mmCIF file of C-alpha atoms (C1' of nucleotides) in Angstrom:
data_model
loop_
_atom_site.group_PDB
_atom_site.id
_atom_site.type_symbol
_atom_site.label_atom_id
_atom_site.label_comp_id
_atom_site.label_asym_id
_atom_site.label_seq_id
_atom_site.Cartn_x
_atom_site.Cartn_y
_atom_site.Cartn_z
ATOM 1 C CA MET A 40 25.745 127.085 81.881
ATOM 2 C CA ALA A 41 29.437 127.077 81.186
ATOM 3 C CA LEU A 42 30.673 129.801 78.907
ATOM 4 C CA LEU A 43 31.804 129.140 75.388
ATOM 5 C CA VAL A 44 35.171 130.766 74.881
ATOM 6 C CA GLY A 45 38.233 130.372 72.745
ATOM 7 C CA ARG A 46 38.882 128.744 69.412
ATOM 8 C CA HIS A 47 39.241 125.127 68.355
ATOM 9 C CA VAL A 48 40.134 123.665 64.978
ATOM 10 C CA ASN A 49 38.757 120.241 64.149
ATOM 11 C CA LYS A 50 38.932 118.140 61.018
ATOM 12 C CA ILE A 51 36.037 117.189 58.812
ATOM 13 C CA ASP A 52 36.333 113.589 57.682
ATOM 14 C CA LYS A 53 35.298 111.994 54.416
ATOM 15 C CA LYS A 54 31.813 111.447 55.698
ATOM 16 C CA GLY A 55 31.407 115.091 56.608
ATOM 17 C CA ARG A 56 31.637 114.528 60.322
ATOM 18 C CA VAL A 57 33.347 116.951 62.648
ATOM 19 C CA SER A 58 33.866 116.727 66.403
ATOM 20 C CA VAL A 59 32.356 119.518 68.426
ATOM 21 C CA PRO A 60 34.975 120.493 71.027
ATOM 22 C CA LYS A 61 34.294 118.748 74.292
ATOM 23 C CA SER A 62 34.119 121.960 76.289
ATOM 24 C CA PHE A 63 31.450 123.333 73.958
ATOM 25 C CA ARG A 64 29.547 120.093 73.916
ATOM 26 C CA ALA A 65 29.400 120.118 77.675
ATOM 27 C CA SER A 66 27.579 123.441 77.594
ATOM 28 C CA PHE A 67 24.804 122.067 75.453
ATOM 29 C CA ASP A 68 23.835 118.882 77.188
ATOM 30 C CA GLY A 69 20.995 118.718 79.598
ATOM 31 C CA GLN A 70 18.971 120.974 77.314
ATOM 32 C CA GLY A 71 16.596 118.346 76.018
ATOM 33 C CA PHE A 72 18.063 117.945 72.558
ATOM 34 C CA SER A 73 21.463 116.305 72.291
ATOM 35 C CA GLY A 74 22.912 118.349 69.513
ATOM 36 C CA ILE A 75 23.117 121.908 68.277
ATOM 37 C CA TYR A 76 21.107 124.302 66.157
ATOM 38 C CA ALA A 77 23.071 125.834 63.318
ATOM 39 C CA TYR A 78 22.173 128.616 60.923
ATOM 40 C CA PRO A 79 24.053 130.943 58.601
ATOM 41 C CA SER A 80 25.280 134.204 60.066
ATOM 42 C CA PHE A 81 23.827 137.400 58.587
ATOM 43 C CA LYS A 82 26.843 139.523 58.992
ATOM 44 C CA PHE A 83 29.619 137.086 58.288
ATOM 45 C CA PRO A 84 30.512 134.152 56.083
ATOM 46 C CA ALA A 85 30.164 131.890 59.075
ATOM 47 C CA ILE A 86 27.818 129.450 60.730
ATOM 48 C CA GLU A 87 26.254 130.370 64.034
ATOM 49 C CA ALA A 88 25.264 127.635 66.399
ATOM 50 C CA CYS A 89 23.681 127.303 69.792
ATOM 51 C CA GLY A 90 21.907 124.874 72.031
ATOM 52 C CA GLU A 91 18.227 124.381 72.504
ATOM 53 C CA ALA A 92 17.970 126.834 75.373
ATOM 54 C CA PHE A 93 19.298 129.715 73.308
ATOM 55 C CA MET A 94 17.128 128.773 70.362
ATOM 56 C CA GLN A 95 14.149 129.055 72.643
ATOM 57 C CA ARG A 96 15.224 132.560 73.475
ATOM 58 C CA ILE A 97 15.432 133.469 69.823
ATOM 59 C CA SER A 98 11.997 132.078 69.253
ATOM 60 C CA ALA A 99 10.647 134.007 72.193
ATOM 61 C CA SER A 100 12.280 137.191 70.944
ATOM 62 C CA LEU A 101 10.651 136.699 67.589
ATOM 63 C CA GLU A 102 7.225 136.539 69.113
ATOM 64 C CA LYS A 103 7.815 139.641 71.145
ATOM 65 C CA MET A 104 9.005 141.709 68.211
ATOM 66 C CA GLU A 105 6.395 140.655 65.797
ATOM 67 C CA MET A 106 4.086 143.599 66.148
ATOM 68 C CA PHE A 107 6.790 146.190 66.464
ATOM 69 C CA SER A 108 9.820 145.824 64.299
ATOM 70 C CA GLU A 109 9.519 144.380 60.862
ATOM 71 C CA GLU A 110 13.244 144.177 60.550
ATOM 72 C CA GLN A 111 13.678 142.169 63.690
ATOM 73 C CA ASP A 112 10.875 139.975 62.611
ATOM 74 C CA ASP A 113 12.507 139.241 59.315
ATOM 75 C CA LEU A 114 15.791 138.634 60.979
ATOM 76 C CA ALA A 115 14.622 136.236 63.601
ATOM 77 C CA ALA A 116 12.377 134.464 61.182
ATOM 78 C CA ALA A 117 15.244 133.960 58.814
ATOM 79 C CA ILE A 118 17.184 132.351 61.601
ATOM 80 C CA LEU A 119 14.515 129.843 62.386
ATOM 81 C CA GLU A 120 13.856 129.075 58.758
ATOM 82 C CA SER A 121 17.488 128.485 57.902
ATOM 83 C CA ALA A 122 18.325 126.619 61.043
ATOM 84 C CA HIS A 123 19.314 122.992 61.082
ATOM 85 C CA ALA A 124 19.086 120.725 64.087
ATOM 86 C CA LEU A 125 22.318 118.761 64.116
ATOM 87 C CA PRO A 126 22.340 115.793 66.503
ATOM 88 C CA PHE A 127 25.529 114.532 68.115
ATOM 89 C CA ASP A 128 26.654 111.053 67.179
ATOM 90 C CA PRO A 129 27.883 108.812 70.028
ATOM 91 C CA GLU A 130 31.338 110.424 69.764
ATOM 92 C CA GLY A 131 30.020 113.964 69.891
ATOM 93 C CA ARG A 132 30.310 114.710 66.190
ATOM 94 C CA ILE A 133 27.907 116.489 63.888
ATOM 95 C CA VAL A 134 27.472 116.634 60.122
ATOM 96 C CA LEU A 135 27.321 120.156 58.726
ATOM 97 C CA PRO A 136 24.844 120.435 55.840
ATOM 98 C CA PRO A 137 26.288 121.468 52.466
ATOM 99 C CA PRO A 138 24.402 124.802 52.338
ATOM 100 C CA LEU A 139 25.991 125.870 55.597
ATOM 101 C CA LEU A 140 29.421 124.718 54.518
ATOM 102 C CA ALA A 141 29.015 126.700 51.315
ATOM 103 C CA HIS A 142 27.917 129.820 53.142
ATOM 104 C CA ALA A 143 30.972 129.705 55.374
ATOM 105 C CA GLY A 144 33.372 128.474 52.732
ATOM 106 C CA ILE A 145 34.376 125.578 54.961
ATOM 107 C CA ASP A 146 36.135 122.545 53.576
ATOM 108 C CA GLY A 147 38.304 120.050 55.361
ATOM 109 C CA GLU A 148 38.703 121.935 58.605
ATOM 110 C CA ALA A 149 36.249 123.788 60.811
ATOM 111 C CA LEU A 150 37.147 126.523 63.275
ATOM 112 C CA PHE A 151 34.893 126.641 66.324
ATOM 113 C CA VAL A 152 34.746 130.041 67.990
ATOM 114 C CA GLY A 153 33.226 130.529 71.431
ATOM 115 C CA ARG A 154 30.996 133.587 71.838
ATOM 116 C CA GLY A 155 29.683 133.179 75.328
ATOM 117 C CA ALA A 156 26.272 131.620 74.949
ATOM 118 C CA GLN A 157 26.679 130.786 71.288
ATOM 119 C CA MET A 158 29.414 129.719 68.973
ATOM 120 C CA GLN A 159 30.431 130.320 65.407
ATOM 121 C CA ILE A 160 31.967 127.963 62.910
ATOM 122 C CA TRP A 161 34.368 129.478 60.395
ATOM 123 C CA ASN A 162 36.755 128.799 57.628
ATOM 124 C CA GLY A 163 40.098 129.442 59.302
ATOM 125 C CA ASP A 164 41.364 131.955 56.761
ATOM 126 C CA ASN A 165 38.152 133.930 56.635
ATOM 127 C CA TYR A 166 38.068 134.121 60.388
ATOM 128 C CA GLU A 167 41.592 135.422 60.595
ATOM 129 C CA LYS A 168 40.777 138.273 58.252
ATOM 130 C CA HIS A 169 37.622 139.076 60.132
ATOM 131 C CA ARG A 170 39.426 138.977 63.442
ATOM 132 C CA GLN A 171 42.149 141.325 62.336
ATOM 133 C CA GLN A 172 39.569 143.836 61.203
ATOM 134 C CA ALA A 173 37.638 143.559 64.443
ATOM 135 C CA LEU A 174 40.765 144.045 66.530
ATOM 136 C CA GLN A 175 41.766 146.969 64.368
ATOM 137 C CA ARG A 176 38.442 148.661 64.940
ATOM 138 C CA ALA A 177 38.607 147.972 68.650
ATOM 139 C CA ARG A 178 42.088 149.473 68.942
ATOM 140 C CA SER A 179 41.351 152.568 66.953
ATOM 141 C CA ARG A 180 38.366 153.155 69.144
ATOM 142 C CA GLY A 181 40.506 153.173 72.239
ATOM 143 C CA ALA A 182 39.643 149.727 73.414
ATOM 144 C CA THR A 183 37.355 150.468 76.284
ATOM 145 C CA LEU A 184 34.496 148.314 77.290
ATOM 146 C CA GLN A 185 31.403 149.442 79.084
ATOM 147 C CA LEU A 186 30.656 146.425 81.170
ATOM 148 C CA SER A 187 27.221 145.604 82.347
ATOM 149 C CA PRO A 188 26.928 145.880 86.109
ATOM 150 C CA ALA A 189 28.034 142.890 88.076
ATOM 151 C CA LEU A 190 25.336 140.309 88.350
ATOM 152 C CA PRO A 191 23.872 139.983 91.821
ATOM 153 C CA THR A 192 25.683 136.713 92.347
ATOM 154 C CA GLU A 193 23.102 134.591 90.536
ATOM 155 C CA GLY A 194 19.893 136.457 89.995
ATOM 156 C CA PRO A 195 17.847 135.962 86.821
ATOM 157 C CA SER A 196 19.588 138.392 84.485
ATOM 158 C CA MET B 25 36.155 138.137 96.907
ATOM 159 C CA ALA B 26 39.650 138.765 98.178
ATOM 160 C CA LEU B 27 41.633 141.313 96.245
ATOM 161 C CA LEU B 28 44.514 140.348 94.039
ATOM 162 C CA VAL B 29 47.589 142.292 95.015
ATOM 163 C CA GLY B 30 51.343 142.002 94.811
ATOM 164 C CA ARG B 31 53.665 140.129 92.490
ATOM 165 C CA HIS B 32 54.803 136.532 92.371
ATOM 166 C CA VAL B 33 57.298 134.785 90.126
ATOM 167 C CA ASN B 34 56.728 131.109 89.404
ATOM 168 C CA LYS B 35 58.490 128.658 87.144
ATOM 169 C CA ILE B 36 57.058 127.020 84.061
ATOM 170 C CA ASP B 37 58.011 123.375 83.833
ATOM 171 C CA LYS B 38 58.686 121.242 80.770
ATOM 172 C CA LYS B 39 55.014 120.466 80.380
ATOM 173 C CA GLY B 40 54.118 124.127 80.415
ATOM 174 C CA ARG B 41 52.588 124.097 83.864
ATOM 175 C CA VAL B 42 52.775 127.045 86.266
ATOM 176 C CA SER B 43 51.522 127.285 89.789
ATOM 177 C CA VAL B 44 49.067 130.100 90.292
ATOM 178 C CA PRO B 45 50.055 131.815 93.551
ATOM 179 C CA LYS B 46 47.971 130.476 96.357
ATOM 180 C CA SER B 47 46.615 133.874 97.352
ATOM 181 C CA PHE B 48 45.387 134.492 93.807
ATOM 182 C CA ARG B 49 43.933 131.048 93.482
ATOM 183 C CA ALA B 50 41.848 131.595 96.561
ATOM 184 C CA SER B 51 40.157 134.572 94.923
ATOM 185 C CA PHE B 52 38.878 132.526 92.048
ATOM 186 C CA ASP B 53 37.327 129.534 93.706
ATOM 187 C CA GLY B 54 33.672 129.343 94.483
ATOM 188 C CA GLN B 55 32.840 130.752 91.055
ATOM 189 C CA GLY B 56 31.597 127.559 89.495
ATOM 190 C CA PHE B 57 34.595 126.921 87.308
ATOM 191 C CA SER B 58 37.783 125.904 89.091
ATOM 192 C CA GLY B 59 40.304 127.742 86.997
ATOM 193 C CA ILE B 60 40.832 131.041 85.280
ATOM 194 C CA TYR B 61 40.009 132.663 81.961
ATOM 195 C CA ALA B 62 43.065 134.106 80.258
ATOM 196 C CA TYR B 63 43.298 136.321 77.213
ATOM 197 C CA PRO B 64 45.922 138.556 75.636
ATOM 198 C CA SER B 65 46.010 142.136 76.821
ATOM 199 C CA PHE B 66 45.075 144.758 74.260
ATOM 200 C CA LYS B 67 47.506 147.350 75.372
ATOM 201 C CA PHE B 68 50.436 145.394 76.705
ATOM 202 C CA PRO B 69 52.534 142.356 75.894
ATOM 203 C CA ALA B 70 50.905 140.561 78.770
ATOM 204 C CA ILE B 71 48.215 138.041 79.597
ATOM 205 C CA GLU B 72 45.144 139.146 81.475
ATOM 206 C CA ALA B 73 43.206 136.684 83.551
ATOM 207 C CA CYS B 74 40.028 136.663 85.544
ATOM 208 C CA GLY B 75 37.535 134.305 87.095
ATOM 209 C CA GLU B 76 34.256 133.043 85.766
ATOM 210 C CA ALA B 77 32.175 135.788 87.350
ATOM 211 C CA PHE B 78 33.980 138.471 85.367
ATOM 212 C CA MET B 79 33.709 136.506 82.145
ATOM 213 C CA GLN B 80 29.989 136.118 82.660
ATOM 214 C CA ARG B 81 29.701 139.869 82.762
ATOM 215 C CA ILE B 82 31.470 140.184 79.451
ATOM 216 C CA SER B 83 29.259 137.538 77.929
ATOM 217 C CA ALA B 84 26.149 139.284 79.223
ATOM 218 C CA SER B 85 27.345 142.559 77.727
ATOM 219 C CA LEU B 86 27.831 140.872 74.395
ATOM 220 C CA GLU B 87 24.415 139.309 74.340
ATOM 221 C CA LYS B 88 22.782 142.621 74.920
ATOM 222 C CA MET B 89 24.270 144.100 71.789
ATOM 223 C CA GLU B 90 23.918 141.126 69.601
ATOM 224 C CA MET B 91 22.896 141.911 66.049
ATOM 225 C CA PHE B 92 23.059 145.631 66.719
ATOM 226 C CA SER B 93 26.222 147.314 67.865
ATOM 227 C CA GLU B 94 29.282 146.469 65.894
ATOM 228 C CA GLU B 95 31.663 148.212 68.250
ATOM 229 C CA GLN B 96 30.778 146.529 71.473
ATOM 230 C CA ASP B 97 30.416 143.341 69.582
ATOM 231 C CA ASP B 98 33.944 143.578 68.278
ATOM 232 C CA LEU B 99 35.486 144.227 71.622
ATOM 233 C CA ALA B 100 33.646 141.750 73.734
ATOM 234 C CA ALA B 101 34.036 139.202 71.014
ATOM 235 C CA ALA B 102 37.745 139.803 70.780
ATOM 236 C CA ILE B 103 38.035 138.991 74.448
ATOM 237 C CA LEU B 104 35.765 135.980 74.444
ATOM 238 C CA GLU B 105 37.220 134.601 71.252
ATOM 239 C CA SER B 106 40.779 135.008 72.428
ATOM 240 C CA ALA B 107 40.095 133.671 75.863
ATOM 241 C CA HIS B 108 41.197 130.305 77.125
ATOM 242 C CA ALA B 109 39.559 128.489 79.994
ATOM 243 C CA LEU B 110 42.470 127.204 82.032
ATOM 244 C CA PRO B 111 41.457 124.712 84.708
ATOM 245 C CA PHE B 112 43.523 124.212 87.835
ATOM 246 C CA ASP B 113 45.143 120.837 88.227
ATOM 247 C CA PRO B 114 44.983 119.229 91.687
ATOM 248 C CA GLU B 115 48.073 121.231 92.677
ATOM 249 C CA GLY B 116 46.641 124.546 91.548
ATOM 250 C CA ARG B 117 48.637 124.823 88.346
ATOM 251 C CA ILE B 118 47.529 125.898 84.905
ATOM 252 C CA VAL B 119 48.957 125.413 81.435
ATOM 253 C CA LEU B 120 49.401 128.614 79.472
ATOM 254 C CA PRO B 121 48.677 128.038 75.758
ATOM 255 C CA PRO B 122 51.516 128.804 73.338
ATOM 256 C CA PRO B 123 49.717 131.746 71.680
ATOM 257 C CA LEU B 124 49.418 133.513 75.009
ATOM 258 C CA LEU B 125 53.016 132.785 75.928
ATOM 259 C CA ALA B 126 54.096 134.211 72.585
ATOM 260 C CA HIS B 127 52.028 137.339 73.031
ATOM 261 C CA ALA B 128 53.589 138.033 76.407
ATOM 262 C CA GLY B 129 57.067 136.848 75.492
ATOM 263 C CA ILE B 130 57.031 134.460 78.430
ATOM 264 C CA ASP B 131 59.407 131.540 78.614
ATOM 265 C CA GLY B 132 60.569 129.681 81.674
ATOM 266 C CA GLU B 133 59.231 132.042 84.282
ATOM 267 C CA ALA B 134 55.926 133.830 84.703
ATOM 268 C CA LEU B 135 55.325 136.962 86.732
ATOM 269 C CA PHE B 136 51.881 137.164 88.297
ATOM 270 C CA VAL B 137 50.704 140.680 89.011
ATOM 271 C CA GLY B 138 47.632 141.398 91.103
ATOM 272 C CA ARG B 139 45.317 144.050 89.689
ATOM 273 C CA GLY B 140 42.487 144.040 92.158
ATOM 274 C CA ALA B 141 39.723 142.018 90.539
ATOM 275 C CA GLN B 142 41.900 140.648 87.775
ATOM 276 C CA MET B 143 45.495 139.717 87.346
ATOM 277 C CA GLN B 144 48.133 139.952 84.683
ATOM 278 C CA ILE B 145 50.876 137.550 83.738
ATOM 279 C CA TRP B 146 54.094 139.050 82.399
ATOM 280 C CA ASN B 147 57.567 138.325 81.253
ATOM 281 C CA GLY B 148 59.635 139.700 84.133
ATOM 282 C CA ASP B 149 61.801 141.984 82.036
ATOM 283 C CA ASN B 150 58.940 143.398 80.041
ATOM 284 C CA TYR B 151 57.059 144.114 83.198
ATOM 285 C CA GLU B 152 59.962 145.973 84.736
ATOM 286 C CA LYS B 153 60.223 148.253 81.711
ATOM 287 C CA HIS B 154 56.517 148.814 81.680
ATOM 288 C CA ARG B 155 56.535 149.583 85.370
ATOM 289 C CA GLN B 156 59.321 152.122 85.093
ATOM 290 C CA GLN B 157 57.472 153.907 82.333
ATOM 291 C CA ALA B 158 54.286 153.930 84.340
ATOM 292 C CA LEU B 159 56.053 155.362 87.359
ATOM 293 C CA GLN B 160 57.734 157.930 85.158
ATOM 294 C CA ARG B 161 54.430 159.081 83.739
ATOM 295 C CA ALA B 162 52.833 159.200 87.150
ATOM 296 C CA ARG B 163 55.661 161.331 88.495
ATOM 297 C CA SER B 164 55.765 163.786 85.646
ATOM 298 C CA ARG B 165 52.058 164.225 85.880
ATOM 299 C CA GLY B 166 52.193 164.737 89.604
ATOM 300 C CA ALA B 167 49.702 161.956 89.940
ATOM 301 C CA THR B 168 47.138 162.374 92.647
ATOM 302 C CA LEU B 169 44.315 160.121 93.485
ATOM 303 C CA GLN B 170 40.888 161.256 94.549
ATOM 304 C CA LEU B 171 39.660 158.572 96.846
ATOM 305 C CA SER B 172 36.091 157.473 96.725
ATOM 306 C CA PRO B 173 34.218 157.602 100.017
ATOM 307 C CA ALA B 174 34.591 154.575 102.188
ATOM 308 C CA LEU B 175 32.203 151.834 101.299
ATOM 309 C CA PRO B 176 29.521 151.183 103.862
ATOM 310 C CA THR B 177 30.546 147.898 105.391
ATOM 311 C CA GLU B 178 29.052 145.822 108.101
ATOM 312 C CA GLY B 179 32.323 145.694 109.997
ATOM 313 C CA PRO B 180 32.728 146.968 113.570
ATOM 314 C CA SER B 181 32.811 150.765 113.963
ATOM 315 C "C1'" DT C 120 18.623 97.289 45.319
ATOM 316 C "C1'" DA C 121 21.681 100.987 45.853
ATOM 317 C "C1'" DG C 122 22.729 104.690 48.682
ATOM 318 C "C1'" DT C 123 22.693 107.108 52.859
ATOM 319 C "C1'" DC C 124 22.953 107.437 57.622
ATOM 320 C "C1'" DA C 125 23.535 106.040 62.393
ATOM 321 C "C1'" DC C 126 26.079 103.332 65.577
ATOM 322 C "C1'" DC C 127 30.118 100.538 66.814
ATOM 323 C "C1'" DC C 128 34.992 99.708 67.342
ATOM 324 C "C1'" DA C 129 40.060 100.779 67.075
ATOM 325 C "C1'" DT C 130 44.007 103.951 67.302
ATOM 326 C "C1'" DT C 131 46.797 107.670 69.063
ATOM 327 C "C1'" DG C 132 48.248 111.551 71.125
ATOM 328 C "C1'" DA C 133 47.381 114.965 74.476
ATOM 329 C "C1'" DC C 134 46.005 116.053 78.902
ATOM 330 C "C1'" DG C 135 44.557 115.397 83.683
ATOM 331 C "C1'" DC C 136 45.607 112.910 87.889
ATOM 332 C "C1'" DC C 137 48.555 110.937 91.142
ATOM 333 C "C1'" DC C 138 52.675 110.607 93.713
ATOM 334 C "C1'" DA C 139 57.288 112.166 95.201
ATOM 335 C "C1'" DT C 140 60.486 115.879 96.355
ATOM 336 C "C1'" DA C 141 62.202 120.398 97.353
ATOM 337 C "C1'" DT C 142 61.892 124.900 99.085
ATOM 338 C "C1'" DT C 143 59.749 128.161 101.630
ATOM 339 C "C1'" DT C 144 56.944 129.935 105.310
ATOM 340 C "C1'" DA C 145 54.960 129.718 109.814
ATOM 341 C "C1'" DC C 146 55.072 128.385 114.408
ATOM 342 C "C1'" DC C 147 56.755 126.768 118.798
ATOM 343 C "C1'" DC C 148 59.828 126.315 122.421
ATOM 344 C "C1'" DA C 149 63.995 126.899 124.866
ATOM 345 C "C1'" DT D 292 65.319 136.256 120.420
ATOM 346 C "C1'" DG D 293 67.141 132.556 118.020
ATOM 347 C "C1'" DG D 294 67.024 128.008 116.357
ATOM 348 C "C1'" DG D 295 64.607 124.084 115.221
ATOM 349 C "C1'" DT D 296 60.677 121.828 113.608
ATOM 350 C "C1'" DA D 297 56.291 121.267 111.251
ATOM 351 C "C1'" DA D 298 53.111 122.599 107.726
ATOM 352 C "C1'" DA D 299 52.162 124.298 103.344
ATOM 353 C "C1'" DT D 300 53.352 125.773 98.765
ATOM 354 C "C1'" DA D 301 55.932 125.125 94.661
ATOM 355 C "C1'" DT D 302 58.070 121.868 91.470
ATOM 356 C "C1'" DG D 303 59.094 117.544 88.777
ATOM 357 C "C1'" DG D 304 57.966 113.284 86.599
ATOM 358 C "C1'" DG D 305 55.248 108.960 85.409
ATOM 359 C "C1'" DC D 306 51.043 106.962 83.950
ATOM 360 C "C1'" DG D 307 46.246 106.217 82.950
ATOM 361 C "C1'" DT D 308 42.275 108.127 80.805
ATOM 362 C "C1'" DC D 309 39.774 110.517 77.510
ATOM 363 C "C1'" DA D 310 38.982 113.427 73.353
ATOM 364 C "C1'" DA D 311 39.747 113.518 68.506
ATOM 365 C "C1'" DT D 312 39.943 110.865 64.465
ATOM 366 C "C1'" DG D 313 39.388 107.110 61.007
ATOM 367 C "C1'" DG D 314 37.153 103.171 59.263
ATOM 368 C "C1'" DG D 315 33.634 99.388 59.045
ATOM 369 C "C1'" DT D 316 28.974 97.498 59.128
ATOM 370 C "C1'" DG D 317 24.170 97.007 59.587
ATOM 371 C "C1'" DA D 318 19.578 99.304 59.124
ATOM 372 C "C1'" DC D 319 16.509 102.159 56.979
ATOM 373 C "C1'" DT D 320 14.939 104.654 52.860
ATOM 374 C "C1'" DA D 321 14.102 106.136 48.251
#
DNA sequence: TAGTCACCCATTGACGCCCATATTTACCCA
DNA sequence: TGGGTAAATATGGGCGTCAATGGGTGACTA
């Protein structure tokens, strides 16, 4: 699956529709459901979204954790319960439900942020503040990254 | 994968296109995505770029920490979120987005610098200053390099 | 029956593709 | 060993296509 990277700003029209960037959309097709799953982020005033494949992973993780970590259980459960399945229209647009818009403080414009396998949808101003803080923390920490070992070309992670 | 070494200066045309040096280009093909991922360098006024394989590693690192580690999350996210997927055109050129050009102070000409598995793209003057400083530091420190043992290869003798 | 939602069509502006040219590099032959 | 020639890379510009956007209309629902 192609990676989701970068940022894209798209407009929300009067009917509440917003185009999902083509490059993101491309990552989600061929997953059974033509659309995305969106749910409010825990940590940020933002919407998190992913395709069906990733949602399956979340669901699977939930089942695994159940008997061990109550916290994880709550967390994953909250994701599934607050998630919305948002189908693409023929032009590749979705309609973000009011509760999600409210949570992220989005109105008029939506900022799509690629996070690898998932994406986030932000209010532009809120994201900028968040980003500055994140970069600040990264710099003060010395900006090193412990990379996972190289994948063996294509093995199952 | 062939190593990226040396420096190349290429022109940016009116449409913002730059040829990626052929030798660099060759290192990035056969990775699924025909193009490079570019993001601003943390430490320098330069653009860093890599192929899909390297980006996948960053994404995998991020997924592992998800919902837990804020630090790793910040850093990996800062890279992924600031990254741009830049596809090659049929002639092997890419278009550097304005934000990246601004970060590196590039205009008119781009200096490609091989860094082994990755590459950097600089403004020529900035790079020269940076390089002098680096050499200066290396000299004053009496820089020595402890070589790792030769890798076991399948080559003759 | 009114309202909402899903699909269809039209516009436009950016971007990718194609072709042409120039400059460099590599190679061959005298 | 030098020049000349051929191939390949770098560069420039035009044009068609597609993604993003806006609006309209019919169908289904409450």
